[in-house]
XYZ file of N, CA, C and O in Angstrom:
740
model
N 123.585 117.829 123.503
C 122.209 117.555 123.879
C 121.980 116.055 124.065
O 121.338 115.653 125.019
N 122.517 115.242 123.110
C 122.306 113.793 123.207
C 122.926 113.231 124.480
O 122.346 112.359 125.122
N 124.114 113.726 124.883
C 124.732 113.204 126.100
C 123.904 113.579 127.331
O 123.829 112.816 128.287
N 123.264 114.745 127.303
C 122.397 115.149 128.402
C 121.181 114.225 128.481
O 120.796 113.785 129.563
N 120.601 113.909 127.328
C 119.459 112.992 127.285
C 119.875 111.615 127.788
O 119.163 110.996 128.581
N 121.038 111.133 127.348
C 121.542 109.834 127.817
C 121.735 109.838 129.330
O 121.449 108.851 129.999
N 122.209 110.956 129.884
C 122.391 111.083 131.334
C 121.048 110.974 132.049
O 120.901 110.251 133.038
N 120.042 111.677 131.532
C 118.706 111.649 132.140
C 118.123 110.239 132.070
O 117.582 109.733 133.051
N 118.252 109.598 130.901
C 117.733 108.242 130.731
C 118.441 107.279 131.685
O 117.802 106.449 132.333
N 119.754 107.391 131.797
C 120.516 106.515 132.705
C 120.075 106.729 134.149
O 119.926 105.769 134.917
N 119.845 107.981 134.534
C 119.391 108.288 135.886
C 118.003 107.693 136.140
O 117.751 107.108 137.196
N 117.116 107.836 135.153
C 115.773 107.256 135.289
C 115.855 105.747 135.396
O 115.131 105.132 136.182
N 116.725 105.129 134.612
C 116.865 103.676 134.635
C 117.334 103.203 136.011
O 116.843 102.215 136.533
N 118.284 103.919 136.609
C 118.755 103.556 137.949
C 117.622 103.684 138.973
O 117.465 102.836 139.841
N 116.830 104.733 138.826
C 115.685 104.922 139.718
C 114.694 103.764 139.564
O 114.193 103.230 140.557
N 114.407 103.372 138.326
C 113.457 102.282 138.069
C 113.985 100.963 138.630
O 113.220 100.179 139.184
N 115.278 100.706 138.501
C 115.851 99.451 139.007
C 115.677 99.339 140.513
O 115.516 98.246 141.044
N 115.713 100.477 141.164
C 115.581 100.486 142.615
C 114.200 99.971 143.041
O 114.060 99.300 144.045
N 113.182 100.277 142.256
C 111.813 99.943 142.631
C 111.191 98.793 141.843
O 110.217 98.216 142.290
N 111.724 98.514 140.687
C 111.152 97.478 139.828
C 112.230 96.468 139.434
O 113.162 96.793 138.732
N 112.065 95.250 139.895
C 113.035 94.191 139.590
C 112.725 93.487 138.275
O 113.527 92.737 137.757
N 111.538 93.722 137.726
C 111.135 93.107 136.468
C 111.854 93.806 135.319
O 111.796 95.033 135.205
N 112.525 93.040 134.441
C 113.327 93.643 133.364
C 112.584 94.600 132.444
O 113.177 95.569 131.965
N 111.306 94.388 132.207
C 110.592 95.215 131.233
C 110.533 96.692 131.645
O 110.294 97.559 130.810
N 110.777 96.994 132.902
C 110.810 98.390 133.331
C 112.136 99.065 132.959
O 112.298 100.258 133.208
N 113.049 98.304 132.402
C 114.372 98.841 132.069
C 114.737 98.579 130.616
O 115.790 98.030 130.310
N 113.888 98.979 129.697
C 114.148 98.787 128.273
C 115.218 99.774 127.823
O 115.178 100.956 128.171
N 116.182 99.253 127.042
C 117.227 100.100 126.478
C 117.246 99.923 124.961
O 116.815 98.889 124.452
N 117.716 100.932 124.256
C 117.846 100.868 122.796
C 119.266 100.425 122.479
O 120.234 101.084 122.852
N 119.399 99.276 121.801
C 120.717 98.706 121.512
C 120.891 98.575 119.999
O 120.007 98.030 119.325
N 122.019 99.052 119.464
C 122.273 98.861 118.030
C 122.261 97.369 117.691
O 122.849 96.553 118.408
N 121.578 97.020 116.615
C 121.431 95.610 116.240
C 122.781 94.938 116.021
O 122.923 93.738 116.242
N 123.778 95.705 115.632
C 125.116 95.142 115.398
C 125.755 94.613 116.680
O 126.698 93.826 116.629
N 125.249 95.031 117.831
C 125.781 94.568 119.114
C 125.037 93.342 119.644
O 125.344 92.834 120.708
N 124.058 92.876 118.885
C 123.224 91.757 119.322
C 123.490 90.555 118.422
O 123.630 90.700 117.216
N 123.573 89.371 119.036
C 123.708 88.144 118.236
C 122.783 87.055 118.790
O 122.358 87.099 119.940
N 122.474 86.112 117.919
C 121.584 85.010 118.284
C 122.289 84.041 119.218
O 123.517 83.940 119.223
N 121.501 83.309 119.991
C 122.070 82.238 120.798
C 122.148 80.976 119.937
O 121.574 80.926 118.855
N 122.836 79.977 120.428
C 123.024 78.738 119.664
C 122.048 77.641 120.092
O 122.162 76.515 119.627
N 121.078 77.955 120.943
C 120.248 76.900 121.513
C 118.749 77.104 121.337
O 117.962 76.410 121.946
N 118.318 78.034 120.514
C 116.887 78.287 120.368
C 116.267 77.257 119.425
O 116.575 77.243 118.242
N 115.373 76.410 119.920
C 114.769 75.378 119.080
C 113.549 75.873 118.294
O 112.983 75.140 117.504
N 113.156 77.121 118.517
C 111.945 77.651 117.901
C 112.166 77.953 116.422
O 113.184 78.483 116.017
N 111.179 77.608 115.622
C 111.191 77.905 114.190
C 109.857 78.530 113.837
O 108.816 78.064 114.284
N 109.917 79.579 113.051
C 108.683 80.235 112.622
C 108.560 80.048 111.116
O 109.488 80.328 110.362
N 107.408 79.573 110.688
C 107.153 79.323 109.272
C 107.086 80.647 108.504
O 106.766 81.686 109.084
N 107.365 80.612 107.206
C 107.351 81.840 106.388
C 106.070 82.676 106.497
O 106.170 83.909 106.588
N 104.867 82.074 106.526
C 103.685 82.944 106.649
C 103.665 83.736 107.962
O 103.279 84.907 107.975
N 104.106 83.118 109.053
C 104.134 83.815 110.333
C 105.236 84.876 110.355
O 105.073 85.932 110.960
N 106.364 84.602 109.674
C 107.419 85.614 109.582
C 106.930 86.815 108.781
O 107.218 87.964 109.131
N 106.166 86.551 107.748
C 105.590 87.632 106.945
C 104.628 88.455 107.807
O 104.615 89.684 107.742
N 103.841 87.776 108.624
C 102.904 88.459 109.511
C 103.656 89.250 110.583
O 103.257 90.371 110.929
N 104.745 88.697 111.099
C 105.545 89.415 112.090
C 106.098 90.705 111.484
O 106.055 91.761 112.105
N 106.606 90.612 110.256
C 107.096 91.811 109.571
C 105.981 92.840 109.449
O 106.168 94.024 109.764
N 104.801 92.397 109.019
C 103.681 93.314 108.864
C 103.309 93.939 110.209
O 103.034 95.132 110.300
N 103.318 93.132 111.254
C 102.993 93.623 112.590
C 103.982 94.698 113.023
O 103.585 95.765 113.515
N 105.271 94.439 112.846
C 106.290 95.410 113.240
C 106.212 96.654 112.362
O 106.364 97.780 112.834
N 105.928 96.454 111.094
C 105.798 97.586 110.173
C 104.611 98.466 110.574
O 104.699 99.688 110.581
N 103.480 97.844 110.918
C 102.260 98.583 111.244
C 102.264 99.136 112.675
O 101.826 100.253 112.910
N 102.726 98.323 113.634
C 102.594 98.673 115.047
C 103.902 99.057 115.726
O 103.885 99.478 116.877
N 105.030 98.847 115.055
C 106.317 99.058 115.694
C 106.661 97.874 116.588
O 105.940 96.876 116.635
N 107.769 97.969 117.297
C 108.143 96.921 118.237
C 107.337 97.119 119.509
O 107.458 98.137 120.182
N 106.485 96.161 119.821
C 105.644 96.264 121.009
C 106.162 95.405 122.153
O 105.626 95.481 123.261
N 107.167 94.590 121.856
C 107.795 93.744 122.879
C 109.305 93.872 122.723
O 109.825 93.790 121.619
N 110.016 94.054 123.826
C 111.470 94.140 123.710
C 112.093 92.766 123.457
O 111.481 91.729 123.690
N 113.316 92.781 122.973
C 114.118 91.577 122.811
C 114.731 91.295 124.188
O 115.240 92.205 124.840
N 114.662 90.057 124.636
C 115.255 89.687 125.921
C 116.674 89.214 125.638
O 116.890 88.338 124.800
N 117.645 89.824 126.321
C 119.054 89.506 126.074
C 119.819 89.281 127.369
O 119.375 89.654 128.454
N 120.983 88.692 127.182
C 121.982 88.532 128.233
C 123.194 89.323 127.773
O 123.590 89.233 126.606
N 123.778 90.095 128.651
C 124.943 90.896 128.277
C 126.192 90.019 128.337
O 126.525 89.472 129.385
N 126.866 89.863 127.184
C 128.045 89.001 127.117
C 129.357 89.770 127.143
O 130.407 89.174 127.275
N 129.289 91.059 127.011
C 130.481 91.898 127.022
C 130.088 93.348 127.195
O 128.909 93.663 127.409
N 131.062 94.236 127.088
C 130.790 95.666 127.273
C 129.656 96.159 126.379
O 128.752 96.826 126.826
N 129.726 95.841 125.102
C 128.686 96.243 124.148
C 128.224 95.052 123.324
O 128.047 95.158 122.117
N 128.029 93.922 123.985
C 127.593 92.702 123.307
C 126.436 92.076 124.061
O 126.460 91.971 125.279
N 125.445 91.634 123.272
C 124.255 91.044 123.850
C 123.906 89.773 123.091
O 124.017 89.724 121.871
N 123.472 88.752 123.842
C 123.014 87.501 123.235
C 121.515 87.366 123.479
O 121.039 87.590 124.592
N 120.801 86.989 122.420
C 119.346 86.884 122.512
C 118.920 85.672 123.334
O 119.400 84.567 123.118
N 118.011 85.902 124.259
C 117.356 84.842 125.015
C 115.975 84.609 124.402
O 115.548 83.479 124.201
N 115.280 85.692 124.076
C 113.976 85.613 123.429
C 113.821 86.820 122.514
O 114.185 87.933 122.884
N 113.291 86.569 121.323
C 113.060 87.670 120.391
C 113.852 87.538 119.103
O 113.970 88.488 118.343
N 114.357 86.333 118.854
C 115.181 86.112 117.663
C 114.449 86.513 116.379
O 115.037 87.130 115.491
N 113.186 86.214 116.276
C 112.457 86.508 115.039
C 112.171 87.995 114.888
O 112.172 88.521 113.772
N 111.994 88.706 115.991
C 111.850 90.164 115.933
C 113.180 90.785 115.516
O 113.217 91.735 114.728
N 114.276 90.238 116.014
C 115.626 90.658 115.640
C 115.860 90.386 114.154
O 116.330 91.252 113.404
N 115.501 89.193 113.704
C 115.682 88.813 112.304
C 114.884 89.718 111.381
O 115.349 90.070 110.286
N 113.704 90.109 111.810
C 112.880 91.001 110.995
C 113.623 92.298 110.697
O 113.638 92.762 109.559
N 114.273 92.866 111.699
C 115.032 94.088 111.449
C 116.226 93.813 110.544
O 116.529 94.604 109.652
N 116.894 92.691 110.752
C 118.062 92.363 109.919
C 117.673 92.185 108.454
O 118.461 92.511 107.564
N 116.494 91.656 108.197
C 116.076 91.364 106.825
C 115.358 92.510 106.114
O 115.223 92.479 104.896
N 114.878 93.481 106.870
C 114.050 94.520 106.262
C 114.640 95.912 106.514
O 114.553 96.449 107.627
N 115.177 96.483 105.452
C 115.827 97.787 105.527
C 114.871 98.875 106.024
O 115.282 99.773 106.762
N 113.597 98.792 105.629
C 112.640 99.816 106.052
C 112.473 99.832 107.571
O 112.401 100.896 108.195
N 112.468 98.655 108.186
C 112.356 98.573 109.651
C 113.647 99.092 110.287
O 113.613 99.879 111.233
N 114.787 98.659 109.753
C 116.092 99.095 110.265
C 116.189 100.622 110.264
O 116.565 101.233 111.262
N 115.831 101.215 109.144
C 115.940 102.671 109.026
C 114.959 103.394 109.944
O 115.312 104.380 110.588
N 113.729 102.911 110.002
C 112.742 103.557 110.863
C 113.175 103.532 112.328
O 112.965 104.476 113.074
N 113.792 102.427 112.742
C 114.212 102.266 114.141
C 115.640 102.747 114.398
O 116.191 102.531 115.479
N 116.244 103.376 113.389
C 117.631 103.858 113.499
C 118.598 102.741 113.874
O 119.572 102.959 114.587
N 118.294 101.525 113.406
C 119.184 100.389 113.638
C 119.237 99.905 115.073
O 120.130 99.149 115.440
N 118.277 100.320 115.887
C 118.288 99.929 117.306
C 117.049 99.115 117.644
O 115.964 99.364 117.134
N 117.256 98.143 118.524
C 116.172 97.295 119.011
C 115.899 97.600 120.482
O 116.837 97.879 121.248
N 114.640 97.504 120.903
C 114.341 97.633 122.334
C 114.773 96.338 123.033
O 114.403 95.248 122.603
N 115.574 96.471 124.061
C 116.161 95.309 124.739
C 115.952 95.412 126.239
O 116.071 96.497 126.817
N 115.638 94.266 126.848
C 115.715 94.138 128.299
C 116.780 93.087 128.581
O 116.950 92.148 127.811
N 117.504 93.284 129.661
C 118.624 92.408 129.983
C 118.295 91.576 131.215
O 117.807 92.108 132.219
N 118.550 90.269 131.090
C 118.462 89.397 132.262
C 119.877 88.905 132.555
O 120.690 88.751 131.647
N 120.156 88.694 133.799
C 121.497 88.264 134.199
C 121.379 86.879 134.834
O 121.081 86.751 136.021
N 121.571 85.852 133.998
C 121.434 84.472 134.447
C 122.542 83.630 133.829
O 123.013 83.933 132.737
N 122.899 82.522 134.472
C 123.862 81.605 133.858
C 123.245 80.921 132.629
O 122.019 80.937 132.446
N 124.069 80.328 131.794
C 123.646 79.743 130.529
C 122.456 78.811 130.655
O 121.479 78.942 129.915
N 122.476 77.878 131.587
C 121.371 76.912 131.687
C 120.057 77.617 132.013
O 118.996 77.232 131.539
N 120.115 78.664 132.821
C 118.906 79.426 133.138
C 118.429 80.241 131.932
O 117.230 80.411 131.717
N 119.373 80.738 131.132
C 119.003 81.450 129.906
C 118.343 80.489 128.926
O 117.359 80.839 128.264
N 118.878 79.269 128.846
C 118.281 78.264 127.965
C 116.855 77.947 128.422
O 115.937 77.883 127.602
N 116.682 77.771 129.712
C 115.353 77.501 130.249
C 114.416 78.677 129.969
O 113.251 78.489 129.614
N 114.927 79.890 130.098
C 114.120 81.079 129.798
C 113.672 81.075 128.343
O 112.518 81.395 128.044
N 114.579 80.720 127.443
C 114.236 80.669 126.015
C 113.094 79.695 125.786
O 112.113 80.011 125.107
N 113.192 78.505 126.375
C 112.148 77.493 126.197
C 110.832 77.975 126.813
O 109.769 77.857 126.207
N 110.897 78.542 128.001
C 109.676 79.043 128.654
C 108.994 80.112 127.805
O 107.782 80.094 127.624
N 109.802 81.038 127.303
C 109.234 82.096 126.463
C 108.543 81.480 125.245
O 107.430 81.867 124.887
N 109.201 80.535 124.603
C 108.630 79.918 123.403
C 107.361 79.137 123.718
O 106.349 79.275 123.035
N 107.395 78.323 124.733
C 106.248 77.469 125.041
C 105.096 78.247 125.652
O 103.940 77.880 125.480
N 105.405 79.319 126.358
C 104.348 80.107 126.998
C 103.442 80.783 125.977
O 102.312 81.131 126.294
N 103.929 80.942 124.767
C 103.106 81.569 123.739
C 101.932 80.683 123.346
O 100.945 81.158 122.823
N 102.059 79.390 123.600
C 100.955 78.469 123.343
C 100.578 78.383 121.882
O 101.378 78.644 120.999
N 99.335 78.023 121.655
C 98.849 77.889 120.289
C 97.474 78.536 120.202
O 96.816 78.777 121.211
N 97.043 78.786 118.978
C 95.745 79.413 118.770
C 94.627 78.405 119.008
O 94.700 77.270 118.585
N 93.596 78.856 119.639
C 92.405 78.053 119.821
C 91.593 78.097 118.534
O 91.279 79.181 118.039
N 91.273 76.945 117.991
C 90.486 76.897 116.761
C 89.135 77.556 116.987
O 88.654 78.311 116.133
N 88.531 77.308 118.145
C 87.227 77.901 118.426
C 87.298 79.425 118.422
O 86.458 80.101 117.817
N 88.320 79.980 119.086
C 88.456 81.439 119.128
C 88.755 82.007 117.746
O 88.216 83.052 117.363
N 89.621 81.324 116.988
C 89.939 81.798 115.640
C 88.700 81.751 114.749
O 88.475 82.646 113.939
N 87.885 80.706 114.905
C 86.643 80.594 114.139
C 85.714 81.760 114.463
O 85.113 82.366 113.570
N 85.599 82.086 115.745
C 84.764 83.217 116.161
C 85.263 84.531 115.564
O 84.476 85.362 115.119
N 86.585 84.706 115.569
C 87.167 85.923 115.008
C 86.859 86.015 113.519
O 86.450 87.065 113.019
N 87.050 84.905 112.792
C 86.768 84.891 111.353
C 85.301 85.226 111.109
O 84.975 86.028 110.225
N 84.412 84.626 111.876
C 82.977 84.903 111.710
C 82.677 86.379 111.939
O 81.975 87.018 111.149
N 83.214 86.942 113.008
C 82.982 88.356 113.297
C 83.520 89.253 112.186
O 82.878 90.231 111.804
N 84.694 88.917 111.668
C 85.269 89.722 110.590
C 84.421 89.624 109.327
O 84.177 90.627 108.652
N 83.962 88.406 109.005
C 83.085 88.222 107.836
C 81.786 88.990 108.028
O 81.327 89.685 107.109
N 81.217 88.891 109.223
C 79.959 89.590 109.522
C 80.122 91.109 109.418
O 79.166 91.821 109.099
N 81.316 91.597 109.713
C 81.528 93.051 109.653
C 81.910 93.521 108.253
O 82.171 94.702 108.043
N 81.935 92.578 107.291
C 82.170 92.963 105.903
C 83.604 92.871 105.419
O 83.900 93.296 104.300
N 84.493 92.322 106.240
C 85.875 92.183 105.797
C 85.964 91.096 104.729
O 85.353 90.035 104.867
N 86.741 91.354 103.678
C 86.896 90.374 102.601
C 87.806 89.243 103.039
O 88.588 89.379 103.991
N 87.715 88.131 102.322
C 88.609 86.998 102.598
C 90.061 87.433 102.436
O 90.928 87.047 103.223
N 90.326 88.230 101.396
C 91.698 88.693 101.155
C 92.199 89.515 102.347
O 93.339 89.357 102.788
N 91.333 90.373 102.896
C 91.722 91.188 104.051
C 92.003 90.300 105.251
O 92.993 90.483 105.956
N 91.112 89.344 105.505
C 91.284 88.433 106.644
C 92.587 87.658 106.503
O 93.371 87.557 107.450
N 92.838 87.118 105.318
C 94.057 86.336 105.104
C 95.298 87.188 105.347
O 96.233 86.762 106.035
N 95.308 88.382 104.811
C 96.487 89.253 104.943
C 96.715 89.656 106.394
O 97.828 89.583 106.907
N 95.661 90.102 107.047
C 95.818 90.669 108.377
C 95.895 89.653 109.498
O 96.361 89.973 110.589
N 95.441 88.430 109.257
C 95.567 87.375 110.266
C 96.653 86.373 109.897
O 96.849 85.378 110.597
N 97.327 86.603 108.768
C 98.418 85.726 108.353
C 97.958 84.332 107.983
O 98.599 83.357 108.336
N 96.844 84.244 107.271
C 96.289 82.942 106.889
C 96.442 82.706 105.395
O 96.437 83.649 104.619
N 96.531 81.438 105.037
C 96.460 81.110 103.614
C 94.995 80.752 103.304
O 94.190 80.559 104.222
N 94.645 80.677 102.024
C 93.240 80.416 101.677
C 92.675 79.132 102.282
O 91.522 79.097 102.714
N 93.490 78.075 102.335
C 93.010 76.801 102.872
C 92.707 76.892 104.361
O 91.736 76.313 104.846
N 93.539 77.626 105.110
C 93.288 77.769 106.541
C 91.982 78.521 106.783
O 91.180 78.136 107.640
N 91.772 79.579 106.030
C 90.531 80.334 106.163
C 89.326 79.450 105.835
O 88.333 79.440 106.566
N 89.439 78.668 104.771
C 88.365 77.758 104.382
C 88.076 76.759 105.506
O 86.924 76.532 105.880
N 89.135 76.168 106.078
C 88.958 75.197 107.174
C 88.264 75.827 108.373
O 87.379 75.228 108.979
N 88.660 77.050 108.732
C 88.026 77.708 109.872
C 86.550 77.983 109.598
O 85.708 77.856 110.486
N 86.244 78.342 108.372
C 84.833 78.560 108.030
C 84.065 77.245 108.112
O 82.945 77.208 108.625
N 84.673 76.161 107.636
C 84.009 74.858 107.672
C 83.825 74.380 109.100
O 82.745 73.918 109.475
N 84.876 74.492 109.919
C 84.816 74.055 111.312
C 83.738 74.824 112.065
O 83.015 74.272 112.886
N 83.624 76.081 111.755
C 82.646 76.917 112.452
C 81.224 76.747 111.948
O 80.302 77.342 112.494
N 81.058 75.938 110.886
C 79.722 75.728 110.364
C 79.090 77.012 109.868
O 77.921 77.269 110.092
N 79.896 77.813 109.227
C 79.415 79.109 108.780
C 78.685 78.953 107.447
O 79.138 79.350 106.386
N 77.489 78.367 107.522
C 76.712 78.038 106.325
C 76.462 79.251 105.448
O 76.531 79.167 104.219
N 76.223 80.400 106.061
C 75.932 81.582 105.256
C 77.110 81.999 104.388
O 76.951 82.650 103.368
N 78.320 81.604 104.799
C 79.499 81.949 104.010
C 79.624 81.067 102.770
O 80.432 81.330 101.895
N 78.838 79.998 102.725
C 78.865 79.085 101.588
C 77.503 79.075 100.875
O 77.186 78.174 100.130
N 76.694 80.080 101.102
C 75.317 80.110 100.598
C 75.230 79.969 99.087
O 74.282 79.397 98.567
N 76.231 80.474 98.369
C 76.171 80.390 96.913
C 76.736 79.060 96.393
O 76.923 78.891 95.195
N 77.016 78.128 97.297
C 77.504 76.807 96.886
C 79.005 76.698 96.784
O 79.558 75.648 96.498
N 79.714 77.794 97.027
C 81.180 77.746 97.005
C 81.727 78.743 98.015
O 81.026 79.667 98.436
N 82.979 78.573 98.373
C 83.603 79.470 99.329
C 84.004 80.759 98.646
O 84.332 80.782 97.461
N 83.997 81.836 99.426
C 84.483 83.105 98.899
C 85.989 83.239 99.122
O 86.556 84.300 98.931
N 86.660 82.166 99.575
C 88.085 82.231 99.873
C 88.851 82.538 98.599
O 88.704 81.875 97.589
N 89.685 83.550 98.679
C 90.532 83.935 97.547
C 91.932 84.244 98.048
O 92.110 84.562 99.220
N 92.897 84.164 97.177
C 94.260 84.505 97.567
C 94.337 85.946 98.009
O 93.703 86.825 97.427
N 95.119 86.187 99.036
C 95.278 87.537 99.565
C 96.226 88.357 98.700
O 96.294 89.561 98.825
N 96.983 87.707 97.881
C 97.989 88.446 97.110
C 97.477 88.852 95.763
O 96.606 88.377 95.162
């Protein structure tokens, strides 16, 4: 049965390649053991964001594939998605739920183009707008979400939440003369 399913999937993938040149239309499930990191990714994610990434993958599953370059018959090198890959490597619950496989799209480019792709992917993510984050915090507070909930679900520490409340001039959040900011843990 599995070989029949693999045949159907392979046939569908060939059909999709004919009409869609964008890699995301050709996601494949690759065992994590066949994937390795590249040696040129300058991106670093701080521990709070890694914790949030784990929570995101745990709650929502993998919503973005890992971008790879095929280096051999069953070998793939990461172009983008190292931290999503690392999350599976570090967390047995994610590994088991996903049967040890990551969603992968393959690009076929020479090394310098893969390096440029890695940088583009990293830089294209940009940064959070303080104004937008302040608005989100205000809306969450207005809807009754606790500071602990906001910190946990937005990946914030108490000081960051306090700063966003201060920047936003959320006077009502300080009505009792002190912040309601508390540790999420």
